[in-house]
Amino acid sequence: MEWNKLQDARLAVIAKLVSLAPAGYLGRTALMKFCYLLQTVRQVPLGYRFTLYSYGPFDADVLSDLGTAENLEAVKTSVVQYSGGYGYRIRKAERAEETIETGIGLLEEHVRDIDWVIAEFGSHGSADLELESTIVFVDREGARKAERLTISELARRVKDVKPHFEEAYIAGKAAGLYEKRMLRSLAASMVHA
Amino acid sequence: MNPHDTFEIRCPVHGFVALNDWERQIIEQPAYQRLRRIRQLAWTDQVYPGAMHNRFEHSLGVMHTAGLIYDAIIRNSSKVLHDELGYDEQGVKRNRQLVRLAALLHDVGHSPFSHASEELFPDQENGGGKFVHEQYSAAIVRGPLREAIEEHKLNQGYNLEAEDVAALLEGSAGARQGIFWRDLITGQMDADRMDYLLRDSHHAGVHYGRFDLQRLISTMTAIRGKDGGPPRIGIQEGGWHAAEALVIARYFMFTQVYFHKTRVAYDIHIREAMKELLPGGHFPTPEQLSEFLAWDDWRVLGLLASGGGGEHGARLSGRHHYRLVFQTNEVQTPDDKARLVKVRASLGELLAAEMPAGKSWYKTGNTDIRVEDERTLGPVPLSVRSSVVRNLGNNDQVLLYCSPENRLEAMKKVKEALDGME
């Protein structure tokens, strides 16, 4: 897909995700991880190149596109203070529908995937989204190498990257993702090994 | 030679870069020496004649800077690292060496003329888009540099594997707990960016990329995560003006150097000329490393000097570069976008090339920097503290080019398209 069209499609996805957010807004972490999950689990061709950080899969281009969506008045971002610190709130802006209309046609067969990611992950907090997207990332690395992992092996690898989480909690999250058919490196017989 | 000897290399930015024998042995490898033959800023010397520096000196500078940042973070936040990531003294030493090696080797996978030719990397078979230079760097670390990394006597206490360095470079789970340091290699305040802004300014002879490196580094720290989340790298409260200066330096360097209209035109020409020179129009894959490593600036320049590179080779040799015929505002409004669409359509076949800022490797982006709140010790986005950073919009500028032969006609078309739109 040529650059202009690809960017139109990305902007449409960002505007659509924000429009569908259950709370009426998205945080930056949620936006980043939703784009990752759309591209990786549902193969939405967004052309991002996610690599792993301690806070999960990340591509600065998502934030760059968010900035462009702000310039084009498709979304607006504010920073709010709450008891735990500061957070971003990305809300729909006046030209959201126009932006969606311009780019969404390029991803026509994936429109339902945007509903899917919101339905599956829309209510999750940022710490869980970081963990879940990291589990998917580590799973896909294993799958690319044709590995068959047990759930404890997968959880151990994830814990190496995210030592903050208990291994049992990671394994529980991985089992949930597996049951929803989002993981590829786990053999069915290995899930409860 | 005593493996515990240390060495120094003169550096125009940092004065001296100190290195141990392990690092020196790695630098002596042909895969690293090749960086002497990869220019840092491609054909930027056509605009700023001094900008003839290479990836060799930059990579040494990044290693030096990464070491300084690492030491500052350990000094400023050893308790956080101990409590949250379980660091002990040996872990601190091992990770320091890991970070320095990753910084030293982060660019070994560059193709000739650096980012200018990256679009000629081949497509990956798994549908993951084109390869990127970090994947070549990781492949070189796992291949030709493995022995130099793993077999040195200084590694006996660390047991570092080439895989540890490669995984940190490419951002994969193999980096394990070392992944925490990835922000120092590629992030909003990484050692790469700090070095290239200062070095590119120095060689180009501009002051746009200057900022207070010492202050910035001395205030870098690991900040506890919000809501009990993991720690992240950021800046102490006292350093936020230095961080603000880094963001501004990046903005100015982008607008004045990296996205300079003529520099961008030369990026287009060298890319198109190399497309003619490369078999199949693209570089060998990371699996074909010896063939890839045979490509450097010298080889390309030799081929251009002997008349290769087609039309674009001739434009490079004769300095008949494309001319800018239209540019949007840096912060593109919906009206700007409408104007761009109309001008693009009006130019038709006269439009020789188009370059959006969003496609540039140096684009300024929208990533925030974390500041450690003095009172709560939690993170505050720099954009909350700095009104300058808050108001620095994402740069979406698009440049349209025509050939010099068609310039007058193209200008006329642009004027016709814009008449009545202002």
Coordinates of C-alpha atoms in Angstrom, one line a residue:
Chain A
M1 CA 0.0 0.0 0.0
E2 CA 1.5 3.4 -0.9
W3 CA 2.4 5.8 2.0
N4 CA -0.6 8.2 1.7
K5 CA -3.1 5.4 1.6
L6 CA -1.4 3.5 4.4
Q7 CA -1.5 6.6 6.6
D8 CA -5.1 7.3 5.8
A9 CA -5.9 3.8 6.9
R10 CA -3.9 4.1 10.1
L11 CA -5.6 7.4 10.9
A12 CA -9.0 5.9 10.3
V13 CA -8.2 3.0 12.7
I14 CA -7.1 5.4 15.4
A15 CA -10.2 7.6 15.0
K16 CA -12.4 4.5 15.0
L17 CA -10.8 3.0 18.1
V18 CA -11.2 6.2 20.0
S19 CA -14.8 6.6 18.8
L20 CA -15.6 3.1 20.1
A21 CA -13.8 3.4 23.4
P22 CA -16.2 2.3 26.2
A23 CA -15.2 5.2 28.5
G24 CA -15.4 7.7 25.7
Y25 CA -11.6 8.0 25.7
L26 CA -8.5 5.9 25.3
G27 CA -5.1 6.2 26.9
R28 CA -1.9 6.0 24.9
T29 CA -1.0 2.6 26.2
A30 CA -4.4 1.2 25.1
L31 CA -4.0 2.8 21.7
M32 CA -0.6 1.3 21.2
K33 CA -1.6 -2.2 22.4
F34 CA -4.8 -2.2 20.4
C35 CA -2.9 -1.4 17.2
Y36 CA -0.4 -4.2 18.1
L37 CA -3.2 -6.7 18.7
L38 CA -5.1 -5.7 15.6
Q39 CA -2.0 -6.1 13.4
T40 CA -0.7 -9.3 15.1
V41 CA -3.7 -11.3 16.1
R42 CA -6.1 -10.2 13.4
Q43 CA -3.6 -9.4 10.6
V44 CA -4.9 -5.9 10.0
P45 CA -2.3 -4.5 7.5
L46 CA -1.3 -1.4 9.4
G47 CA 2.4 -1.7 8.5
Y48 CA 3.7 -0.9 12.0
R49 CA 7.0 -2.5 13.2
F50 CA 6.6 -3.4 16.8
T51 CA 9.6 -4.3 18.9
L52 CA 9.7 -5.3 22.5
Y53 CA 10.4 -3.0 25.4
S54 CA 9.9 -3.7 29.2
Y55 CA 6.5 -2.0 28.7
G56 CA 5.5 -4.4 25.9
P57 CA 5.4 -4.1 22.1
F58 CA 5.9 -0.5 20.9
D59 CA 6.3 1.4 17.7
A60 CA 6.8 5.2 17.9
D61 CA 5.0 5.5 14.5
V62 CA 1.7 4.9 16.3
L63 CA 2.3 8.0 18.4
S64 CA 3.4 9.9 15.3
D65 CA 0.2 8.9 13.6
L66 CA -1.7 10.0 16.7
G67 CA -0.1 13.4 16.4
T68 CA -1.2 13.6 12.8
A69 CA -4.7 12.6 13.8
E70 CA -4.7 15.4 16.3
N71 CA -3.5 17.9 13.6
L72 CA -6.3 16.8 11.4
E73 CA -8.8 17.3 14.2
A74 CA -9.9 13.6 14.2
V75 CA -8.9 13.2 17.8
K76 CA -7.8 15.4 20.7
T77 CA -5.6 14.5 23.6
S78 CA -5.5 15.9 27.1
V79 CA -3.3 15.0 30.1
V80 CA -5.2 14.5 33.3
Q81 CA -4.0 14.0 36.8
Y82 CA -5.4 11.3 39.0
S83 CA -4.4 9.7 42.3
G84 CA -1.9 7.3 40.7
G85 CA -0.2 9.9 38.6
Y86 CA -0.9 11.4 35.1
G87 CA -2.5 9.9 32.1
Y88 CA -3.5 10.8 28.6
R89 CA -7.1 10.9 27.4
I90 CA -7.6 10.7 23.7
R91 CA -11.1 11.6 22.6
K92 CA -13.0 11.8 19.4
A93 CA -12.8 15.3 17.8
E94 CA -15.0 17.1 15.2
R95 CA -13.4 15.6 12.1
A96 CA -13.4 12.0 13.3
E97 CA -16.1 10.7 11.0
E98 CA -14.5 12.4 8.0
T99 CA -11.1 10.7 8.8
I100 CA -12.8 7.3 9.3
E101 CA -14.6 7.7 6.0
T102 CA -11.4 8.6 4.1
G103 CA -9.4 5.7 5.3
I104 CA -11.6 2.9 6.5
G105 CA -12.5 1.7 2.9
L106 CA -8.9 0.6 2.5
L107 CA -9.4 -1.9 5.4
E108 CA -12.9 -2.9 4.6
E109 CA -12.6 -6.5 5.5
H110 CA -11.1 -5.6 8.9
V111 CA -13.8 -3.2 10.1
R112 CA -15.2 -5.9 12.4
D113 CA -11.7 -6.5 13.9
I114 CA -11.8 -3.0 15.4
D115 CA -15.0 -3.9 17.2
W116 CA -13.3 -7.2 18.2
V117 CA -10.3 -5.5 19.9
I118 CA -12.6 -3.1 21.8
A119 CA -14.9 -5.9 22.9
E120 CA -12.0 -8.2 24.0
F121 CA -9.6 -5.6 25.6
G122 CA -11.5 -2.3 25.8
S123 CA -12.1 -2.7 29.6
H124 CA -8.5 -3.8 30.5
G125 CA -6.2 -1.5 32.4
S126 CA -2.8 -0.4 31.0
A127 CA -0.8 -2.9 33.1
D128 CA -2.8 -5.8 31.9
L129 CA -2.7 -4.6 28.3
E130 CA 1.1 -4.4 28.5
L131 CA 1.2 -7.9 29.9
E132 CA -1.2 -9.4 27.5
S133 CA 0.4 -7.9 24.4
T134 CA 3.8 -9.0 25.7
I135 CA 2.5 -12.6 26.0
V136 CA 1.3 -12.4 22.4
F137 CA 4.7 -11.0 21.3
V138 CA 6.7 -13.7 23.1
D139 CA 4.3 -16.4 21.7
R140 CA 4.7 -15.2 18.2
E141 CA 8.5 -15.2 18.5
G142 CA 8.2 -18.9 19.6
A143 CA 5.8 -19.7 16.8
R144 CA 8.2 -18.1 14.2
K145 CA 10.9 -20.5 15.4
A146 CA 8.4 -23.4 15.2
E147 CA 8.6 -23.9 19.0
R148 CA 6.0 -25.7 21.0
L149 CA 5.9 -24.2 24.4
T150 CA 4.2 -25.3 27.6
I151 CA 2.3 -22.6 29.3
S152 CA 4.9 -22.4 32.1
E153 CA 7.7 -22.0 29.6
L154 CA 5.8 -19.1 28.0
A155 CA 5.1 -17.6 31.4
R156 CA 8.8 -17.9 32.4
R157 CA 9.9 -16.1 29.2
V158 CA 7.4 -13.3 29.8
K159 CA 8.4 -13.0 33.4
D160 CA 12.1 -12.5 32.3
V161 CA 10.9 -9.4 30.5
K162 CA 8.3 -8.3 33.0
P163 CA 9.6 -9.4 36.4
H164 CA 7.0 -7.3 38.1
F165 CA 4.3 -9.9 37.5
E166 CA 4.0 -13.2 39.4
E167 CA 4.5 -16.2 37.1
A168 CA 1.1 -17.7 38.1
Y169 CA -0.6 -14.5 37.1
I170 CA 1.1 -14.5 33.7
A171 CA 0.2 -18.1 33.2
G172 CA -3.4 -17.4 34.0
K173 CA -3.5 -14.5 31.4
A174 CA -1.8 -16.7 28.8
A175 CA -4.3 -19.5 29.4
G176 CA -7.1 -17.0 28.9
L177 CA -5.6 -15.8 25.6
Y178 CA -5.1 -19.4 24.5
E179 CA -8.7 -20.2 25.1
K180 CA -9.6 -17.3 22.9
R181 CA -7.4 -18.7 20.2
M182 CA -5.0 -15.8 20.3
L183 CA -1.8 -17.8 20.8
R184 CA 0.1 -20.0 18.4
S185 CA 3.1 -21.5 20.1
L186 CA 1.2 -23.5 22.7
A187 CA 0.3 -27.0 22.0
A188 CA -3.1 -27.9 23.3
S189 CA -1.7 -30.7 25.4
M190 CA 0.9 -28.3 26.9
V191 CA -1.6 -25.7 28.2
H192 CA -2.0 -27.4 31.6
A193 CA 1.4 -29.0 31.7
Chain B
M1 CA 48.8 -7.6 25.6
N2 CA 47.1 -7.4 29.0
P3 CA 43.4 -7.9 28.5
H4 CA 42.8 -5.4 31.3
D5 CA 44.5 -2.5 29.4
T6 CA 42.3 0.4 28.5
F7 CA 42.5 2.6 25.4
E8 CA 41.4 6.0 24.3
I9 CA 40.3 7.3 20.9
R10 CA 40.0 11.0 20.1
C11 CA 36.5 12.2 19.4
P12 CA 35.5 15.6 18.1
V13 CA 32.3 15.6 20.3
H14 CA 33.3 13.9 23.6
G15 CA 37.1 14.6 23.7
F16 CA 38.2 11.0 24.3
V17 CA 36.2 7.7 24.1
A18 CA 37.7 5.2 26.5
L19 CA 37.4 1.5 25.7
N20 CA 38.6 -1.8 27.1
D21 CA 40.5 -4.5 25.2
W22 CA 37.3 -6.5 24.6
E23 CA 35.7 -3.5 22.9
R24 CA 38.9 -2.8 21.0
Q25 CA 39.0 -6.3 19.6
I26 CA 35.4 -6.0 18.4
I27 CA 36.2 -2.6 16.7
E28 CA 39.0 -4.3 14.9
Q29 CA 36.7 -6.8 13.2
P30 CA 36.1 -6.1 9.4
A31 CA 32.3 -5.9 10.0
Y32 CA 32.9 -2.9 12.3
Q33 CA 35.7 -1.3 10.3
R34 CA 33.2 -1.2 7.4
L35 CA 31.5 1.6 9.2
R36 CA 34.4 3.9 8.3
R37 CA 33.0 3.6 4.8
I38 CA 29.4 4.4 5.6
R39 CA 28.6 8.1 5.8
Q40 CA 26.5 9.2 8.6
L41 CA 24.3 11.6 6.7
A42 CA 24.6 10.3 3.1
W43 CA 24.9 13.3 0.6
T44 CA 24.2 16.0 3.2
D45 CA 27.6 17.5 2.2
Q46 CA 25.9 18.8 -0.9
V47 CA 24.2 21.3 1.4
Y48 CA 26.5 21.4 4.5
P49 CA 30.0 20.6 3.1
G50 CA 31.4 19.6 6.4
A51 CA 29.0 16.7 6.9
M52 CA 31.3 14.0 5.7
H53 CA 31.5 12.0 9.0
N54 CA 30.8 8.3 9.2
R55 CA 29.0 5.7 11.3
F56 CA 32.4 4.5 12.8
E57 CA 32.9 7.6 14.9
H58 CA 29.2 7.9 15.7
S59 CA 29.0 4.4 17.0
L60 CA 32.0 5.0 19.3
G61 CA 30.2 8.1 20.6
V62 CA 27.0 6.2 21.2
M63 CA 28.9 3.6 23.3
H64 CA 30.6 6.3 25.3
T65 CA 27.3 8.1 25.9
A66 CA 25.4 4.9 26.7
G67 CA 28.1 4.2 29.4
L68 CA 27.7 7.6 30.9
I69 CA 23.9 7.4 31.0
Y70 CA 24.0 3.9 32.5
D71 CA 26.4 5.1 35.3
A72 CA 24.1 8.0 36.0
I73 CA 21.0 5.8 36.3
I74 CA 22.7 3.4 38.6
R75 CA 23.9 6.3 40.7
N76 CA 20.5 8.0 40.9
S77 CA 18.3 5.0 41.2
S78 CA 20.1 2.0 42.6
K79 CA 17.4 1.4 45.2
V80 CA 14.7 1.3 42.5
L81 CA 16.7 -1.1 40.4
H82 CA 17.5 -3.2 43.4
D83 CA 13.9 -3.3 44.8
E84 CA 12.1 -3.6 41.5
L85 CA 14.5 -5.5 39.2
G86 CA 16.6 -7.3 41.8
Y87 CA 19.9 -5.9 40.7
D88 CA 23.1 -6.8 42.6
E89 CA 26.7 -5.6 42.0
Q90 CA 27.5 -8.3 39.5
G91 CA 24.3 -7.7 37.6
V92 CA 25.1 -4.0 37.4
K93 CA 28.6 -4.6 35.9
R94 CA 27.3 -7.2 33.4
N95 CA 24.5 -5.0 32.2
R96 CA 26.8 -2.1 31.8
Q97 CA 29.0 -4.1 29.4
L98 CA 25.9 -5.4 27.6
V99 CA 24.6 -1.9 27.1
R100 CA 28.0 -0.6 25.9
L101 CA 28.3 -3.4 23.4
A102 CA 24.8 -3.0 22.1
A103 CA 25.4 0.8 21.7
L104 CA 28.7 0.1 19.9
L105 CA 27.1 -2.3 17.5
H106 CA 23.7 -0.8 17.0
D107 CA 24.6 0.5 13.5
V108 CA 26.8 -2.3 12.1
G109 CA 23.9 -3.3 9.9
H110 CA 23.6 0.0 8.0
S111 CA 23.6 -0.1 4.2
P112 CA 25.6 2.4 2.1
F113 CA 24.7 6.0 2.8
S114 CA 22.8 5.0 5.9
H115 CA 19.1 5.7 6.0
A116 CA 19.0 7.0 2.4
S117 CA 19.1 3.4 1.0
E118 CA 17.0 1.6 3.7
E119 CA 14.0 1.4 1.4
L120 CA 16.0 -1.0 -0.7
F121 CA 16.1 -3.7 2.0
P122 CA 14.2 -6.7 0.7
D123 CA 10.8 -7.8 2.0
Q124 CA 10.6 -10.4 4.7
E125 CA 9.0 -13.7 3.8
N126 CA 6.6 -13.6 6.8
G127 CA 4.8 -10.5 5.6
G128 CA 6.4 -8.4 8.2
G129 CA 7.3 -5.7 5.8
K130 CA 10.9 -4.8 4.7
F131 CA 13.9 -5.8 6.7
V132 CA 15.3 -2.9 8.8
H133 CA 19.0 -2.1 9.6
E134 CA 18.6 -3.3 13.2
Q135 CA 17.9 -6.8 11.9
Y136 CA 21.1 -6.7 9.9
S137 CA 23.0 -5.5 13.0
A138 CA 21.6 -8.4 15.0
A139 CA 22.5 -10.9 12.3
I140 CA 26.1 -9.5 12.1
V141 CA 26.3 -9.7 15.9
R142 CA 25.1 -13.4 15.8
G143 CA 27.4 -14.2 12.9
P144 CA 30.8 -12.5 12.1
L145 CA 31.1 -10.8 15.5
R146 CA 30.0 -13.7 17.7
E147 CA 33.5 -14.9 18.5
A148 CA 34.9 -11.5 19.3
I149 CA 31.9 -10.9 21.7
E150 CA 31.9 -14.3 23.4
E151 CA 35.5 -15.5 23.5
H152 CA 37.4 -12.5 25.1
K153 CA 39.0 -13.1 28.5
L154 CA 37.1 -10.1 30.0
N155 CA 33.8 -12.0 29.3
Q156 CA 34.8 -14.8 31.7
G157 CA 33.0 -13.2 34.6
Y158 CA 30.0 -12.1 32.6
N159 CA 29.2 -14.9 30.2
L160 CA 27.7 -12.5 27.8
E161 CA 26.4 -14.2 24.6
A162 CA 26.1 -12.6 21.2
E163 CA 22.4 -13.4 21.5
D164 CA 22.1 -11.1 24.5
V165 CA 23.4 -8.2 22.4
A166 CA 21.4 -9.1 19.3
A167 CA 18.1 -9.5 21.2
L168 CA 18.6 -6.1 22.8
L169 CA 19.3 -4.5 19.4
E170 CA 16.3 -6.0 17.6
G171 CA 13.9 -5.8 20.6
S172 CA 13.1 -9.5 21.2
A173 CA 12.3 -11.4 24.4
G174 CA 15.8 -13.0 24.2
A175 CA 17.1 -9.9 25.9
R176 CA 15.3 -11.0 29.1
Q177 CA 15.8 -8.5 32.0
G178 CA 18.3 -6.6 29.8
I179 CA 15.2 -5.3 27.9
F180 CA 14.8 -2.6 30.6
W181 CA 17.9 -0.9 29.0
R182 CA 16.5 -0.9 25.5
D183 CA 15.3 2.7 25.9
L184 CA 19.0 3.7 26.1
I185 CA 19.6 2.1 22.7
T186 CA 16.5 3.2 20.9
G187 CA 14.1 5.5 22.7
Q188 CA 13.1 9.1 23.2
M189 CA 16.2 10.0 25.2
D190 CA 18.6 7.4 23.9
A191 CA 22.4 7.5 23.5
D192 CA 22.1 7.3 19.8
R193 CA 20.0 10.5 19.5
M194 CA 22.1 12.4 22.0
D195 CA 25.3 11.6 20.0
Y196 CA 24.0 12.1 16.5
L197 CA 22.4 15.5 17.3
L198 CA 25.7 16.8 18.7
R199 CA 27.9 15.1 16.1
D200 CA 25.8 16.0 13.1
S201 CA 25.7 19.7 14.4
H202 CA 29.4 19.7 14.8
H203 CA 30.2 18.4 11.4
A204 CA 27.5 20.3 9.5
G205 CA 28.7 23.5 11.2
V206 CA 25.3 24.3 12.7
H207 CA 24.3 24.9 16.3
Y208 CA 20.7 23.6 16.1
G209 CA 21.5 20.2 17.7
R210 CA 23.2 21.6 20.8
F211 CA 21.8 20.8 24.3
D212 CA 23.3 20.4 27.7
L213 CA 24.5 16.8 27.5
Q214 CA 26.2 16.7 30.9
R215 CA 23.2 18.0 32.7
L216 CA 20.8 15.8 30.9
I217 CA 22.8 12.7 31.6
S218 CA 23.5 13.5 35.2
T219 CA 19.8 13.7 35.9
M220 CA 18.7 10.5 34.1
T221 CA 17.1 8.0 36.4
A222 CA 14.8 4.9 36.7
I223 CA 11.4 6.2 37.8
R224 CA 8.9 4.0 39.7
G225 CA 5.9 3.1 37.5
K226 CA 2.5 4.5 38.1
D227 CA -0.1 2.3 39.8
G228 CA 2.6 0.0 41.0
G229 CA 3.8 -0.7 37.4
P230 CA 7.4 -1.4 36.4
P231 CA 10.1 1.3 36.5
R232 CA 10.9 3.3 33.3
I233 CA 13.8 5.4 32.4
G234 CA 13.2 9.1 32.7
I235 CA 14.7 12.4 34.1
Q236 CA 14.8 13.9 37.5
E237 CA 12.8 17.1 38.1
G238 CA 16.0 19.2 38.0
G239 CA 16.8 18.0 34.5
W240 CA 13.6 18.7 32.6
H241 CA 14.9 21.9 31.0
A242 CA 17.8 19.9 29.6
A243 CA 15.3 17.3 28.3
E244 CA 13.2 20.1 26.8
A245 CA 16.4 21.4 25.1
L246 CA 16.9 17.9 23.6
V247 CA 13.4 17.9 22.2
I248 CA 13.9 21.4 20.7
A249 CA 17.3 20.5 19.3
R250 CA 15.7 17.5 17.6
Y251 CA 13.0 19.7 16.1
F252 CA 15.6 22.2 14.8
M253 CA 17.9 19.6 13.4
F254 CA 15.0 17.9 11.6
T255 CA 13.7 21.1 10.0
Q256 CA 17.2 22.6 9.2
V257 CA 19.3 19.6 8.4
Y258 CA 17.6 16.2 8.1
F259 CA 14.5 17.3 6.2
H260 CA 16.3 20.1 4.3
K261 CA 14.7 20.2 0.9
T262 CA 18.0 19.7 -1.1
R263 CA 19.3 17.0 1.3
V264 CA 16.0 15.1 0.9
A265 CA 16.4 15.4 -2.9
Y266 CA 19.8 13.8 -2.7
D267 CA 18.4 11.0 -0.6
I268 CA 15.9 10.3 -3.4
H269 CA 18.6 10.3 -6.0
I270 CA 21.1 8.0 -4.2
R271 CA 18.2 5.6 -3.4
E272 CA 17.1 5.5 -7.1
A273 CA 20.6 5.2 -8.4
M274 CA 21.3 2.3 -6.0
K275 CA 18.2 0.6 -7.2
E276 CA 19.8 0.5 -10.6
L277 CA 23.1 -0.8 -9.2
L278 CA 21.8 -3.6 -6.9
P279 CA 21.0 -6.9 -8.4
G280 CA 17.2 -7.2 -8.4
G281 CA 17.0 -3.6 -7.1
H282 CA 17.4 -4.5 -3.5
F283 CA 20.1 -5.5 -1.0
P284 CA 20.8 -9.2 -0.1
T285 CA 18.9 -10.5 2.9
P286 CA 20.4 -10.8 6.5
E287 CA 20.9 -14.5 5.6
Q288 CA 23.3 -13.4 2.8
L289 CA 25.5 -11.5 5.1
S290 CA 28.8 -11.7 3.3
E291 CA 27.2 -10.3 0.1
F292 CA 25.5 -7.6 2.1
L293 CA 28.7 -6.6 3.9
A294 CA 30.4 -6.2 0.6
W295 CA 28.2 -3.1 -0.1
D296 CA 29.6 0.1 1.3
D297 CA 29.9 3.8 0.1
W298 CA 33.2 3.1 -1.7
R299 CA 31.7 0.5 -3.9
V300 CA 28.7 2.6 -4.7
L301 CA 30.8 5.7 -5.4
G302 CA 33.1 3.6 -7.7
L303 CA 30.1 2.3 -9.7
L304 CA 28.7 5.9 -9.9
A305 CA 32.1 7.2 -11.1
S306 CA 32.2 4.6 -13.9
G307 CA 28.8 5.9 -15.1
G308 CA 26.4 3.5 -13.3
G309 CA 23.2 4.4 -11.6
G310 CA 21.2 5.5 -14.6
E311 CA 19.4 8.8 -14.7
H312 CA 19.8 9.3 -11.0
G313 CA 23.5 8.5 -11.0
A314 CA 23.9 11.2 -13.7
R315 CA 22.0 13.6 -11.6
L316 CA 24.2 12.9 -8.6
S317 CA 27.4 13.3 -10.7
G318 CA 26.2 16.5 -12.4
R319 CA 24.4 18.0 -9.4
H320 CA 21.2 18.2 -11.4
H321 CA 19.1 17.4 -8.5
Y322 CA 15.3 17.6 -8.2
R323 CA 13.8 20.9 -7.2
L324 CA 11.2 21.5 -4.5
V325 CA 8.0 22.7 -6.1
F326 CA 5.5 22.6 -3.2
Q327 CA 5.6 22.1 0.5
T328 CA 2.8 21.9 3.1
N329 CA 3.0 23.5 6.5
E330 CA 4.9 21.5 9.2
V331 CA 1.7 21.0 11.2
Q332 CA -0.8 20.0 8.5
T333 CA -4.4 21.1 9.0
P334 CA -7.3 19.7 7.1
D335 CA -7.1 22.7 4.7
D336 CA -3.4 22.0 4.1
K337 CA -4.2 18.4 3.3
A338 CA -6.9 19.5 0.8
R339 CA -4.4 21.8 -0.9
L340 CA -1.8 19.0 -1.1
V341 CA -4.3 16.7 -2.8
K342 CA -5.2 19.4 -5.3
V343 CA -1.6 20.3 -6.1
R344 CA -0.6 16.7 -6.4
A345 CA -3.4 16.0 -8.9
S346 CA -2.6 19.2 -10.8
L347 CA 1.1 18.3 -11.2
G348 CA 0.3 14.9 -12.7
E349 CA 3.4 13.4 -14.4
L350 CA 5.4 16.5 -13.6
L351 CA 5.6 15.3 -10.0
A352 CA 8.9 13.5 -9.9
A353 CA 9.0 12.6 -6.2
E354 CA 7.2 13.1 -2.9
M355 CA 8.6 12.9 0.6
P356 CA 6.4 13.1 3.7
A357 CA 8.1 13.9 7.0
G358 CA 6.4 10.8 8.5
K359 CA 8.5 8.5 6.3
S360 CA 11.8 10.1 7.4
W361 CA 13.9 8.0 9.9
Y362 CA 14.6 11.3 11.7
K363 CA 11.0 12.3 12.1
T364 CA 10.4 14.1 15.4
G365 CA 7.4 12.0 16.5
N366 CA 5.1 12.4 19.5
T367 CA 6.7 10.4 22.2
D368 CA 6.7 12.0 25.7
I369 CA 9.6 12.0 28.2
R370 CA 9.0 10.9 31.8
V371 CA 10.0 13.4 34.5
E372 CA 10.3 12.2 38.1
D373 CA 7.9 14.3 40.3
E374 CA 9.9 15.6 43.2
R375 CA 7.1 15.1 45.7
T376 CA 5.6 11.7 44.7
L377 CA 8.6 10.2 42.9
G378 CA 6.1 9.1 40.3
P379 CA 6.3 10.0 36.6
V380 CA 5.0 13.2 35.1
P381 CA 5.0 13.7 31.3
L382 CA 7.5 16.4 30.2
S383 CA 4.6 17.9 28.2
V384 CA 2.9 18.8 31.5
R385 CA 6.0 20.7 32.7
S386 CA 7.0 22.2 29.4
S387 CA 4.6 24.4 27.4
V388 CA 7.1 24.4 24.5
V389 CA 7.0 20.6 24.3
R390 CA 3.2 20.6 24.8
N391 CA 2.7 22.9 21.8
L392 CA 5.2 21.3 19.5
G393 CA 2.9 19.7 17.0
N394 CA 3.7 16.5 15.1
N395 CA 5.6 17.4 11.9
D396 CA 3.5 16.2 8.9
Q397 CA 5.2 18.3 6.3
V398 CA 5.1 16.9 2.7
L399 CA 7.6 18.0 0.1
L400 CA 6.8 17.7 -3.6
Y401 CA 9.6 17.7 -6.2
C402 CA 9.9 18.1 -10.0
S403 CA 13.0 17.7 -12.2
P404 CA 14.9 20.9 -12.8
E405 CA 14.0 20.7 -16.5
N406 CA 10.3 20.9 -15.7
R407 CA 10.5 23.4 -12.8
L408 CA 8.9 26.4 -14.5
E409 CA 6.0 24.4 -15.9
A410 CA 5.5 22.7 -12.5
M411 CA 5.4 26.0 -10.7
K412 CA 2.8 27.3 -13.0
K413 CA 0.6 24.2 -12.3
V414 CA 1.0 24.7 -8.6
K415 CA -0.1 28.3 -8.9
E416 CA -3.1 27.4 -10.9
A417 CA -4.1 24.7 -8.4
L418 CA -3.8 27.1 -5.5
D419 CA -5.6 30.1 -7.1
G420 CA -8.8 30.6 -5.3
M421 CA -8.0 28.2 -2.5
E422 CA -6.1 30.6 -0.2

